[in-house]
GROMACS .gro file of C-alpha atoms in nm:
model
  479
    1MET     CA    1   0.004  -0.009   0.036
    2THR     CA    2   0.270   0.244   0.100
    3GLY     CA    3   0.455   0.152  -0.260
    4GLN     CA    4   0.164   0.240  -0.430
    5PHE     CA    5   0.090   0.574  -0.222
    6GLU     CA    6   0.469   0.643  -0.326
    7TRP     CA    7   0.423   0.575  -0.679
    8SER     CA    8   0.126   0.777  -0.691
    9MET     CA    9   0.272   1.070  -0.545
   10TRP     CA   10   0.534   1.051  -0.778
   11SER     CA   11   0.315   1.042  -1.067
   12ILE     CA   12   0.127   1.332  -0.953
   13GLY     CA   13   0.462   1.494  -0.902
   14LEU     CA   14   0.583   1.440  -1.234
   15ALA     CA   15   0.279   1.516  -1.384
   16VAL     CA   16   0.240   1.877  -1.182
   17VAL     CA   17   0.619   1.968  -1.338
   18THR     CA   18   0.542   1.853  -1.676
   19TRP     CA   19   0.247   2.027  -1.727
   20SER     CA   20   0.441   2.356  -1.542
   21ILE     CA   21   0.684   2.321  -1.810
   22VAL     CA   22   0.427   2.314  -2.071
   23ILE     CA   23   0.229   2.584  -1.939
   24GLY     CA   24   0.539   2.808  -1.863
   25ALA     CA   25   0.647   2.742  -2.270
   26LEU     CA   26   0.283   2.854  -2.389
   27VAL     CA   27   0.395   3.182  -2.197
   28VAL     CA   28   0.758   3.243  -2.285
   29ILE     CA   29   0.795   3.109  -2.608
   30PRO     CA   30   0.570   3.303  -2.819
   31PHE     CA   31   0.696   3.631  -2.702
   32ARG     CA   32   0.919   3.814  -2.994
   33ARG     CA   33   0.914   3.505  -3.222
   34SER     CA   34   0.811   3.426  -3.568
   35PRO     CA   35   0.489   3.195  -3.555
   36ALA     CA   36   0.674   2.925  -3.726
   37ALA     CA   37   0.949   2.942  -3.476
   38ALA     CA   38   0.695   2.911  -3.167
   39GLN     CA   39   0.515   2.665  -3.341
   40GLY     CA   40   0.803   2.444  -3.358
   41TRP     CA   41   0.942   2.521  -3.010
   42LEU     CA   42   0.560   2.479  -2.848
   43LEU     CA   43   0.559   2.108  -3.061
   44LEU     CA   44   0.883   2.012  -2.897
   45PHE     CA   45   0.754   2.104  -2.550
   46PHE     CA   46   0.437   1.900  -2.565
   47PHE     CA   47   0.592   1.589  -2.688
   48GLN     CA   48   0.940   1.590  -2.517
   49PRO     CA   49   0.918   1.862  -2.241
   50PHE     CA   50   1.206   1.800  -2.034
   51ALA     CA   51   1.427   1.745  -2.365
   52ALA     CA   52   1.284   2.056  -2.478
   53LEU     CA   53   1.353   2.261  -2.142
   54ALA     CA   54   1.718   2.170  -2.188
   55LEU     CA   55   1.765   2.231  -2.531
   56TYR     CA   56   1.621   2.590  -2.459
   57PHE     CA   57   1.812   2.677  -2.221
   58LEU     CA   58   2.119   2.617  -2.466
   59ILE     CA   59   2.000   2.775  -2.772
   60GLY     CA   60   1.640   2.889  -2.714
   61ASP     CA   61   1.739   3.285  -2.701
   62ALA     CA   62   1.836   3.396  -3.029
   63ARG     CA   63   2.041   3.660  -2.853
   64HIS     CA   64   2.405   3.685  -2.694
   65PRO     CA   65   2.476   3.656  -2.325
   66LYS     CA   66   2.437   4.010  -2.142
   67TRP     CA   67   2.836   4.064  -2.137
   68ARG     CA   68   2.872   4.017  -2.508
   69ARG     CA   69   2.500   4.228  -2.579
   70GLU     CA   70   2.651   4.521  -2.380
   71ARG     CA   71   2.985   4.550  -2.587
   72ILE     CA   72   2.787   4.515  -2.941
   73LYS     CA   73   2.604   4.836  -2.798
   74HIS     CA   74   2.902   4.990  -2.886
   75VAL     CA   75   2.982   4.853  -3.220
   76PRO     CA   76   2.751   5.096  -3.420
   77GLY     CA   77   2.952   5.387  -3.316
   78LEU     CA   78   3.283   5.227  -3.375
   79VAL     CA   79   3.187   5.107  -3.739
   80LYS     CA   80   3.022   5.472  -3.765
   81ARG     CA   81   3.383   5.613  -3.690
   82ALA     CA   82   3.561   5.358  -3.917
   83SER     CA   83   3.373   5.436  -4.228
   84GLN     CA   84   3.353   5.840  -4.149
   85ASP     CA   85   3.639   5.863  -4.394
   86ILE     CA   86   3.424   5.780  -4.679
   87PRO     CA   87   3.418   6.100  -4.897
   88GLY     CA   88   3.025   6.244  -4.916
   89ASP     CA   89   3.022   6.254  -5.312
   90VAL     CA   90   3.085   5.865  -5.322
   91SER     CA   91   2.858   5.805  -5.024
   92ASP     CA   92   2.585   5.971  -5.188
   93ALA     CA   93   2.557   5.711  -5.468
   94ALA     CA   94   2.199   5.579  -5.396
   95ALA     CA   95   2.057   5.939  -5.504
   96SER     CA   96   2.151   5.874  -5.849
   97LEU     CA   97   2.006   5.504  -5.881
   98PRO     CA   98   1.700   5.381  -6.032
   99PRO     CA   99   1.377   5.446  -5.806
  100LYS     CA  100   1.401   5.024  -5.726
  101SER     CA  101   1.780   5.025  -5.631
  102ARG     CA  102   1.766   5.353  -5.451
  103THR     CA  103   1.475   5.199  -5.230
  104ALA     CA  104   1.697   4.910  -5.172
  105ALA     CA  105   2.004   5.108  -5.079
  106ARG     CA  106   1.809   5.280  -4.810
  107LEU     CA  107   1.668   5.001  -4.669
  108VAL     CA  108   2.053   4.819  -4.661
  109ARG     CA  109   2.189   5.140  -4.499
  110SER     CA  110   1.879   5.099  -4.239
  111ILE     CA  111   1.979   4.791  -4.139
  112GLY     CA  112   2.336   4.789  -4.141
  113GLN     CA  113   2.440   5.143  -4.129
  114LEU     CA  114   2.675   5.160  -4.437
  115PRO     CA  115   2.596   5.382  -4.725
  116CYS     CA  116   2.590   5.301  -5.124
  117VAL     CA  117   2.938   5.418  -5.263
  118ALA     CA  118   3.057   5.456  -5.596
  119GLY     CA  119   3.398   5.396  -5.762
  120ASN     CA  120   3.416   5.055  -5.738
  121THR     CA  121   3.519   4.766  -5.936
  122ILE     CA  122   3.396   4.420  -5.877
  123SER     CA  123   3.479   4.083  -6.060
  124LEU     CA  124   3.309   3.749  -5.965
  125ASP     CA  125   3.505   3.416  -5.926
  126ALA     CA  126   3.337   3.056  -5.903
  127ASP     CA  127   3.672   2.880  -5.992
  128TYR     CA  128   3.760   2.772  -5.604
  129ASN     CA  129   4.134   2.720  -5.620
  130ARG     CA  130   4.164   3.031  -5.861
  131VAL     CA  131   4.040   3.171  -5.556
  132VAL     CA  132   4.264   3.056  -5.283
  133ASP     CA  133   4.557   3.162  -5.491
  134ARG     CA  134   4.423   3.520  -5.586
  135ILE     CA  135   4.384   3.541  -5.205
  136ALA     CA  136   4.698   3.452  -5.127
  137GLY     CA  137   4.862   3.669  -5.421
  138ASP     CA  138   4.687   3.973  -5.265
  139ILE     CA  139   4.793   3.926  -4.943
  140GLU     CA  140   5.189   3.846  -5.059
  141ALA     CA  141   5.133   4.225  -5.238
  142ALA     CA  142   5.055   4.355  -4.912
  143ARG     CA  143   5.270   4.683  -4.768
  144SER     CA  144   5.039   4.783  -4.426
  145HIS     CA  145   4.821   4.528  -4.326
  146VAL     CA  146   4.617   4.196  -4.383
  147HIS     CA  147   4.267   4.121  -4.233
  148VAL     CA  148   4.110   3.784  -4.288
  149MET     CA  149   3.810   3.641  -4.111
  150PHE     CA  150   3.655   3.302  -4.193
  151TYR     CA  151   3.412   3.080  -4.081
  152ILE     CA  152   3.618   2.796  -4.155
  153LEU     CA  153   3.981   2.787  -4.168
  154GLN     CA  154   4.205   2.427  -4.205
  155ASP     CA  155   4.544   2.403  -4.185
  156ASP     CA  156   4.518   2.200  -4.540
  157GLU     CA  157   4.649   2.269  -4.874
  158ALA     CA  158   4.414   2.594  -4.951
  159GLY     CA  159   4.463   2.676  -4.551
  160ASN     CA  160   4.803   2.631  -4.589
  161ARG     CA  161   4.808   2.898  -4.895
  162LEU     CA  162   4.667   3.138  -4.695
  163LEU     CA  163   4.869   3.098  -4.366
  164SER     CA  164   5.202   3.098  -4.522
  165ALA     CA  165   5.118   3.400  -4.738
  166MET     CA  166   4.990   3.584  -4.387
  167GLU     CA  167   5.328   3.435  -4.225
  168ARG     CA  168   5.586   3.604  -4.518
  169ALA     CA  169   5.381   3.937  -4.494
  170ALA     CA  170   5.392   3.932  -4.109
  171ARG     CA  171   5.766   3.888  -4.152
  172ARG     CA  172   5.799   4.168  -4.407
  173GLY     CA  173   5.654   4.387  -4.150
  174VAL     CA  174   5.304   4.381  -4.230
  175LYS     CA  175   5.036   4.431  -3.962
  176CYS     CA  176   4.828   4.078  -3.994
  177ARG     CA  177   4.524   4.009  -3.832
  178LEU     CA  178   4.310   3.690  -3.800
  179LEU     CA  179   3.994   3.597  -3.687
  180ILE     CA  180   3.837   3.242  -3.718
  181ASP     CA  181   3.502   3.094  -3.563
  182ALA     CA  182   3.549   2.874  -3.267
  183VAL     CA  183   3.333   2.617  -3.378
  184GLY     CA  184   3.310   2.630  -3.756
  185SER     CA  185   3.718   2.596  -3.754
  186ALA     CA  186   3.717   2.378  -3.430
  187ASN     CA  187   3.876   2.083  -3.620
  188HIS     CA  188   4.206   2.274  -3.694
  189ARG     CA  189   4.181   2.575  -3.452
  190GLY     CA  190   4.423   2.446  -3.220
  191ALA     CA  191   4.681   2.356  -3.485
  192ILE     CA  192   4.648   2.676  -3.627
  193MET     CA  193   4.704   2.886  -3.324
  194ARG     CA  194   5.018   2.653  -3.232
  195ARG     CA  195   5.158   2.743  -3.628
  196LEU     CA  196   5.121   3.099  -3.555
  197ALA     CA  197   5.232   3.190  -3.244
  198GLY     CA  198   5.522   3.370  -3.248
  199THR     CA  199   5.500   3.458  -3.635
  200GLY     CA  200   5.377   3.829  -3.574
  201VAL     CA  201   5.013   3.730  -3.725
  202GLU     CA  202   4.761   3.786  -3.425
  203VAL     CA  203   4.491   3.532  -3.445
  204HIS     CA  204   4.176   3.524  -3.207
  205LEU     CA  205   3.883   3.265  -3.184
  206ILE     CA  206   3.542   3.412  -3.232
  207LEU     CA  207   3.308   3.300  -2.961
  208PRO     CA  208   3.509   3.038  -2.798
  209TRP     CA  209   3.220   2.855  -2.637
  210ARG     CA  210   3.215   2.906  -2.234
  211ILE     CA  211   2.959   2.808  -1.974
  212TRP     CA  212   3.114   3.016  -1.675
  213ARG     CA  213   3.249   3.387  -1.701
  214ARG     CA  214   3.173   3.533  -1.990
  215ALA     CA  215   2.977   3.276  -2.108
  216THR     CA  216   2.862   3.243  -2.467
  217ARG     CA  217   2.609   3.066  -2.711
  218ALA     CA  218   2.740   2.749  -2.918
  219ASP     CA  219   2.483   2.826  -3.178
  220LEU     CA  220   2.509   3.213  -3.256
  221ARG     CA  221   2.826   3.217  -3.490
  222ASN     CA  222   3.038   3.433  -3.731
  223HIS     CA  223   2.976   3.282  -4.093
  224ARG     CA  224   3.157   3.591  -4.225
  225LYS     CA  225   3.398   3.564  -4.486
  226ILE     CA  226   3.606   3.846  -4.588
  227VAL     CA  227   3.968   3.919  -4.640
  228VAL     CA  228   4.094   4.306  -4.671
  229VAL     CA  229   4.471   4.395  -4.764
  230ASP     CA  230   4.583   4.732  -4.739
  231GLY     CA  231   4.229   4.866  -4.688
  232LEU     CA  232   4.235   4.868  -5.104
  233VAL     CA  233   4.143   4.490  -5.187
  234GLY     CA  234   3.878   4.303  -5.049
  235TRP     CA  235   3.691   3.957  -5.091
  236VAL     CA  236   3.357   3.900  -4.964
  237GLY     CA  237   3.138   3.554  -5.040
  238SER     CA  238   3.043   3.199  -5.002
  239GLN     CA  239   3.376   3.043  -4.974
  240ASN     CA  240   3.558   2.885  -4.674
  241MET     CA  241   3.923   2.862  -4.653
  242HIS     CA  242   3.966   2.468  -4.695
  243ARG     CA  243   4.037   2.245  -4.974
  244MET     CA  244   3.779   2.190  -5.228
  245GLU     CA  245   3.686   1.805  -5.095
  246TYR     CA  246   3.581   1.955  -4.744
  247GLU     CA  247   3.381   1.621  -4.667
  248PRO     CA  248   3.480   1.285  -4.858
  249ASN     CA  249   3.367   1.290  -5.204
  250THR     CA  250   3.192   1.636  -5.149
  251PHE     CA  251   3.357   1.898  -5.391
  252TYR     CA  252   3.243   2.242  -5.298
  253ARG     CA  253   3.145   2.513  -5.573
  254GLU     CA  254   3.121   2.873  -5.428
  255VAL     CA  255   3.131   3.217  -5.567
  256MET     CA  256   3.388   3.516  -5.466
  257ALA     CA  257   3.391   3.885  -5.509
  258ARG     CA  258   3.695   4.043  -5.545
  259VAL     CA  259   3.668   4.430  -5.495
  260THR     CA  260   3.841   4.743  -5.522
  261GLY     CA  261   3.733   5.108  -5.453
  262PRO     CA  262   3.547   5.267  -5.124
  263VAL     CA  263   3.325   4.970  -5.064
  264VAL     CA  264   3.685   4.805  -4.939
  265LEU     CA  265   3.650   5.027  -4.627
  266GLU     CA  266   3.280   4.903  -4.557
  267LEU     CA  267   3.444   4.548  -4.553
  268GLN     CA  268   3.712   4.666  -4.328
  269SER     CA  269   3.446   4.865  -4.093
  270VAL     CA  270   3.288   4.489  -4.062
  271PHE     CA  271   3.603   4.356  -3.983
  272VAL     CA  272   3.696   4.622  -3.692
  273GLY     CA  273   3.361   4.580  -3.531
  274ASP     CA  274   3.448   4.180  -3.510
  275TRP     CA  275   3.747   4.241  -3.397
  276TYR     CA  276   3.616   4.454  -3.128
  277LEU     CA  277   3.413   4.233  -3.010
  278GLU     CA  278   3.645   3.938  -2.947
  279THR     CA  279   3.920   4.162  -2.823
  280ASP     CA  280   3.777   4.471  -2.691
  281GLU     CA  281   4.056   4.698  -2.916
  282ASP     CA  282   3.959   4.952  -3.119
  283ILE     CA  283   4.167   4.931  -3.415
  284SER     CA  284   3.981   5.181  -3.657
  285ASN     CA  285   4.216   5.460  -3.768
  286GLN     CA  286   4.358   5.639  -4.054
  287ASP     CA  287   4.596   5.392  -4.145
  288ILE     CA  288   4.357   5.130  -4.212
  289MET     CA  289   4.130   5.317  -4.384
  290PRO     CA  290   4.297   5.503  -4.649
  291TRP     CA  291   4.137   5.642  -4.957
  292PRO     CA  292   4.217   5.560  -5.311
  293GLU     CA  293   4.400   5.824  -5.506
  294ALA     CA  294   4.221   5.734  -5.773
  295THR     CA  295   3.886   5.584  -5.800
  296GLU     CA  296   3.866   5.429  -6.154
  297GLY     CA  297   3.554   5.181  -6.099
  298LYS     CA  298   3.185   5.271  -6.213
  299VAL     CA  299   3.013   5.027  -5.992
  300ARG     CA  300   2.773   5.134  -5.718
  301ALA     CA  301   2.769   4.937  -5.414
  302GLN     CA  302   2.752   4.907  -5.013
  303VAL     CA  303   2.799   4.607  -4.787
  304LEU     CA  304   2.539   4.469  -4.519
  305PRO     CA  305   2.653   4.296  -4.201
  306SER     CA  306   2.363   4.113  -4.040
  307GLY     CA  307   2.282   3.881  -3.743
  308PRO     CA  308   2.252   3.875  -3.343
  309ASP     CA  309   2.456   4.221  -3.360
  310HIS     CA  310   2.235   4.394  -3.585
  311PRO     CA  311   1.935   4.267  -3.386
  312ASP     CA  312   1.663   4.502  -3.500
  313SER     CA  313   1.580   4.352  -3.863
  314GLY     CA  314   1.785   4.085  -4.061
  315ILE     CA  315   1.915   3.997  -4.394
  316ASP     CA  316   1.566   3.802  -4.472
  317THR     CA  317   1.398   4.172  -4.474
  318LEU     CA  318   1.623   4.256  -4.780
  319PHE     CA  319   1.604   3.945  -4.947
  320THR     CA  320   1.199   3.958  -4.915
  321ASP     CA  321   1.159   4.331  -5.042
  322LEU     CA  322   1.415   4.276  -5.323
  323ILE     CA  323   1.197   4.008  -5.483
  324HIS     CA  324   0.844   4.205  -5.453
  325ALA     CA  325   1.012   4.467  -5.636
  326ALA     CA  326   1.134   4.244  -5.916
  327GLY     CA  327   0.961   4.318  -6.264
  328ASP     CA  328   1.147   4.033  -6.504
  329ARG     CA  329   1.345   3.777  -6.326
  330VAL     CA  330   1.484   3.662  -5.992
  331VAL     CA  331   1.724   3.387  -5.963
  332LEU     CA  332   1.808   3.253  -5.610
  333THR     CA  333   2.106   3.012  -5.552
  334THR     CA  334   2.137   2.864  -5.201
  335PRO     CA  335   2.283   2.544  -5.015
  336TYR     CA  336   2.011   2.546  -4.756
  337PHE     CA  337   1.635   2.665  -4.825
  338ILE     CA  338   1.386   2.659  -4.534
  339PRO     CA  339   1.240   3.002  -4.612
  340ASN     CA  340   1.033   3.187  -4.353
  341GLU     CA  341   0.638   3.268  -4.445
  342PRO     CA  342   0.725   3.631  -4.589
  343LEU     CA  343   1.009   3.540  -4.806
  344SER     CA  344   0.802   3.215  -4.928
  345LEU     CA  345   0.500   3.429  -4.997
  346ALA     CA  346   0.735   3.684  -5.204
  347LEU     CA  347   0.875   3.427  -5.405
  348ARG     CA  348   0.495   3.279  -5.486
  349THR     CA  349   0.382   3.614  -5.542
  350ALA     CA  350   0.672   3.752  -5.780
  351VAL     CA  351   0.555   3.430  -5.970
  352ALA     CA  352   0.215   3.537  -6.022
  353LYS     CA  353   0.302   3.867  -6.101
  354GLY     CA  354   0.471   3.742  -6.426
  355VAL     CA  355   0.804   3.714  -6.273
  356LYS     CA  356   1.066   3.435  -6.377
  357VAL     CA  357   1.177   3.296  -6.034
  358THR     CA  358   1.449   3.019  -6.018
  359LEU     CA  359   1.588   2.845  -5.735
  360PHE     CA  360   1.945   2.690  -5.796
  361MET     CA  361   2.030   2.449  -5.502
  362THR     CA  362   2.253   2.139  -5.431
  363ALA     CA  363   2.079   1.789  -5.540
  364THR     CA  364   2.148   1.674  -5.179
  365THR     CA  365   2.302   1.882  -4.866
  366ASN     CA  366   2.549   1.757  -4.611
  367SER     CA  367   2.256   1.712  -4.370
  368PHE     CA  368   1.953   1.445  -4.339
  369PHE     CA  369   1.747   1.660  -4.163
  370ILE     CA  370   1.806   1.968  -4.370
  371ASP     CA  371   1.764   1.810  -4.659
  372HIS     CA  372   1.442   1.659  -4.582
  373ALA     CA  373   1.335   2.020  -4.425
  374GLN     CA  374   1.392   2.221  -4.726
  375ARG     CA  375   1.238   1.952  -4.968
  376SER     CA  376   0.893   1.987  -4.780
  377TYR     CA  377   0.874   2.376  -4.922
  378TYR     CA  378   0.927   2.217  -5.273
  379ASP     CA  379   0.526   2.151  -5.305
  380GLU     CA  380   0.432   2.463  -5.279
  381LEU     CA  381   0.708   2.608  -5.476
  382LEU     CA  382   0.667   2.381  -5.795
  383TYR     CA  383   0.272   2.437  -5.789
  384SER     CA  384   0.307   2.786  -5.734
  385GLY     CA  385   0.568   2.783  -6.070
  386VAL     CA  386   0.903   2.831  -5.903
  387GLU     CA  387   1.179   2.658  -6.151
  388VAL     CA  388   1.369   2.468  -5.889
  389MET     CA  389   1.684   2.368  -6.047
  390LEU     CA  390   1.879   2.047  -5.845
  391TYR     CA  391   2.263   2.124  -5.894
  392ARG     CA  392   2.411   1.776  -5.963
  393GLU     CA  393   2.812   1.797  -6.050
  394ARG     CA  394   2.925   1.916  -5.700
  395PHE     CA  395   2.801   2.040  -5.374
  396LEU     CA  396   2.673   2.400  -5.467
  397HIS     CA  397   2.746   2.617  -5.165
  398ALA     CA  398   2.722   2.960  -5.310
  399LYS     CA  399   2.502   3.189  -5.189
  400HIS     CA  400   2.367   3.472  -5.406
  401LEU     CA  401   2.071   3.662  -5.567
  402SER     CA  402   1.987   3.853  -5.869
  403ILE     CA  403   1.709   4.048  -5.925
  404ASP     CA  404   1.621   4.161  -6.279
  405ASP     CA  405   1.911   4.291  -6.473
  406ASP     CA  406   2.068   4.585  -6.231
  407ILE     CA  407   2.119   4.410  -5.855
  408ALA     CA  408   2.324   4.132  -5.779
  409LEU     CA  409   2.381   4.018  -5.368
  410ILE     CA  410   2.668   3.778  -5.305
  411GLY     CA  411   2.794   3.703  -4.954
  412SER     CA  412   2.787   3.452  -4.649
  413ALA     CA  413   2.403   3.401  -4.606
  414ASN     CA  414   2.175   3.116  -4.671
  415MET     CA  415   1.814   3.139  -4.685
  416ASP     CA  416   1.733   2.963  -4.346
  417ARG     CA  417   1.668   3.075  -3.969
  418ARG     CA  418   2.012   3.014  -3.914
  419SER     CA  419   2.169   3.301  -4.126
  420PHE     CA  420   1.825   3.512  -4.072
  421GLU     CA  421   1.854   3.505  -3.696
  422LEU     CA  422   2.142   3.315  -3.590
  423ASN     CA  423   2.445   3.366  -3.747
  424SER     CA  424   2.648   3.689  -3.826
  425GLU     CA  425   2.672   3.741  -4.191
  426VAL     CA  426   2.781   4.000  -4.471
  427THR     CA  427   2.634   4.077  -4.818
  428LEU     CA  428   2.763   4.303  -5.042
  429VAL     CA  429   2.494   4.437  -5.253
  430VAL     CA  430   2.613   4.536  -5.584
  431TYR     CA  431   2.336   4.765  -5.850
  432ASP     CA  432   2.549   4.725  -6.181
  433ALA     CA  433   2.436   4.576  -6.481
  434GLY     CA  434   2.807   4.472  -6.537
  435VAL     CA  435   2.776   4.238  -6.265
  436VAL     CA  436   2.485   4.111  -6.269
  437ARG     CA  437   2.574   3.986  -6.633
  438GLN     CA  438   2.898   3.802  -6.474
  439LEU     CA  439   2.631   3.630  -6.252
  440ARG     CA  440   2.425   3.529  -6.515
  441ARG     CA  441   2.708   3.361  -6.657
  442ILE     CA  442   2.762   3.174  -6.334
  443GLU     CA  443   2.377   3.099  -6.313
  444ASP     CA  444   2.404   2.975  -6.680
  445ASP     CA  445   2.665   2.732  -6.585
  446TYR     CA  446   2.477   2.610  -6.325
  447ARG     CA  447   2.178   2.539  -6.563
  448ALA     CA  448   2.400   2.324  -6.793
  449LYS     CA  449   2.497   2.121  -6.496
  450SER     CA  450   2.149   2.107  -6.325
  451ARG     CA  451   1.814   1.915  -6.381
  452ARG     CA  452   1.476   2.073  -6.324
  453LEU     CA  453   1.252   1.915  -6.080
  454THR     CA  454   0.896   1.864  -6.246
  455ILE     CA  455   0.572   1.835  -6.037
  456GLU     CA  456   0.555   1.481  -6.232
  457GLU     CA  457   0.870   1.359  -6.033
  458TRP     CA  458   0.794   1.558  -5.700
  459GLU     CA  459   0.445   1.352  -5.677
  460LYS     CA  460   0.622   1.006  -5.712
  461ARG     CA  461   0.821   1.021  -5.426
  462GLY     CA  462   0.719   0.765  -5.165
  463PHE     CA  463   0.545   0.759  -4.829
  464PHE     CA  464   0.782   0.735  -4.612
  465THR     CA  465   0.983   1.027  -4.778
  466GLN     CA  466   0.673   1.235  -4.743
  467LEU     CA  467   0.678   1.181  -4.393
  468ALA     CA  468   1.015   1.260  -4.310
  469GLU     CA  469   0.939   1.573  -4.484
  470ASN     CA  470   0.654   1.636  -4.323
  471ALA     CA  471   0.813   1.555  -3.982
  472MET     CA  472   1.140   1.779  -4.088
  473ARG     CA  473   0.910   2.067  -4.162
  474LEU     CA  474   0.774   2.095  -3.816
  475VAL     CA  475   1.081   2.188  -3.687
  476SER     CA  476   1.256   2.330  -3.952
  477PRO     CA  477   1.211   2.677  -3.758
  478LEU     CA  478   1.454   2.523  -3.531
  479LEU     CA  479   1.705   2.391  -3.756
   0.00000   0.00000   0.00000
């Protein structure tokens, strides 16, 4: 009898705790979250309340810890000071843009603070190994400083080219600073730190995971890829610094932009802000923000930093706005596609208005969960008329968007919640028909190596495949 009573009390106690967790989740979870994200969390709390509670404490709040948020408050002023040397005659470039581009430029500046600037030269490069060689070559020519930031940096064939060039530059007296993400570069960060010790290259980890003093979040990462040489040459895009075959039998395809002109100073400003966040050191000064003696380029562009350090609005706001503004064509390339509702609606609405919308994606991702989650969005896209092209040759890791014939976005952001809310990203926004033509040639090559997914093929997938897609769809806002 006593045993039955104790068991009954344990059962009642467990039920009270379980329902307290669920009711608490109903109160807390919907606050300042999208309906989709709230739905994903609440489903998890209803089915696995204790596991959900532990997971929520780890990654539930898409904000940095308090100490980091306090430091972030200083970044806008620091970035503004770092970019204030850009002369007004080029920083007012948005005024001469066509209405659609001018509106976009105002939105980009509102989100990321950096203006549209004229006088740039921008070349796109989709040759993986050539990009590595060209970046190393630019570093070899450095005279003043080299600033490098990568989400993934490995001490392999590609990483060695970069690190060796930085080591040689440091021996010449060039000031070299390197930031690598502590989680993205986890496999090689120790070896890199040991290799660079005593070389003159100053290296810091971005957000090393800690659960005690100055705690950090493991899921809030810096996903940016930036190289700045002497404040005169910059690189930005999707490519990390590792060999092309990053995973066994998985060869990456990327797109990077090499930039010269005033927009390089905007990439420099982003690096200055990230360096401050990791070191509490303000490195902004006129030596690293040189104004080029002659701006031979004619391209108008601006840089958009986004992420938890810019919490008021994200890169998805720009994507959605530009798709709504498109009049003729939208081409979107991403390895990971888990859109929020506004972005998904924008794509469907564009098709309804007569805009040709093409989505290039890799045929198979490197994640079972993401692969099935993003497939769950194909149905509505295909039936609305979006052209879904599955790239077959390699793992298509490039991230870019072209709107009509005059706007191009190249950067580090995927089309998923992680890039929209959790990762620090950087995007180069270009208002130039010539750069769009460069991107079109790359997109044409994708098309030649892709197959179009048809509604007929899509409807033939099996029951268990559909079941996996639907299950992953429910939790896709958490991926």
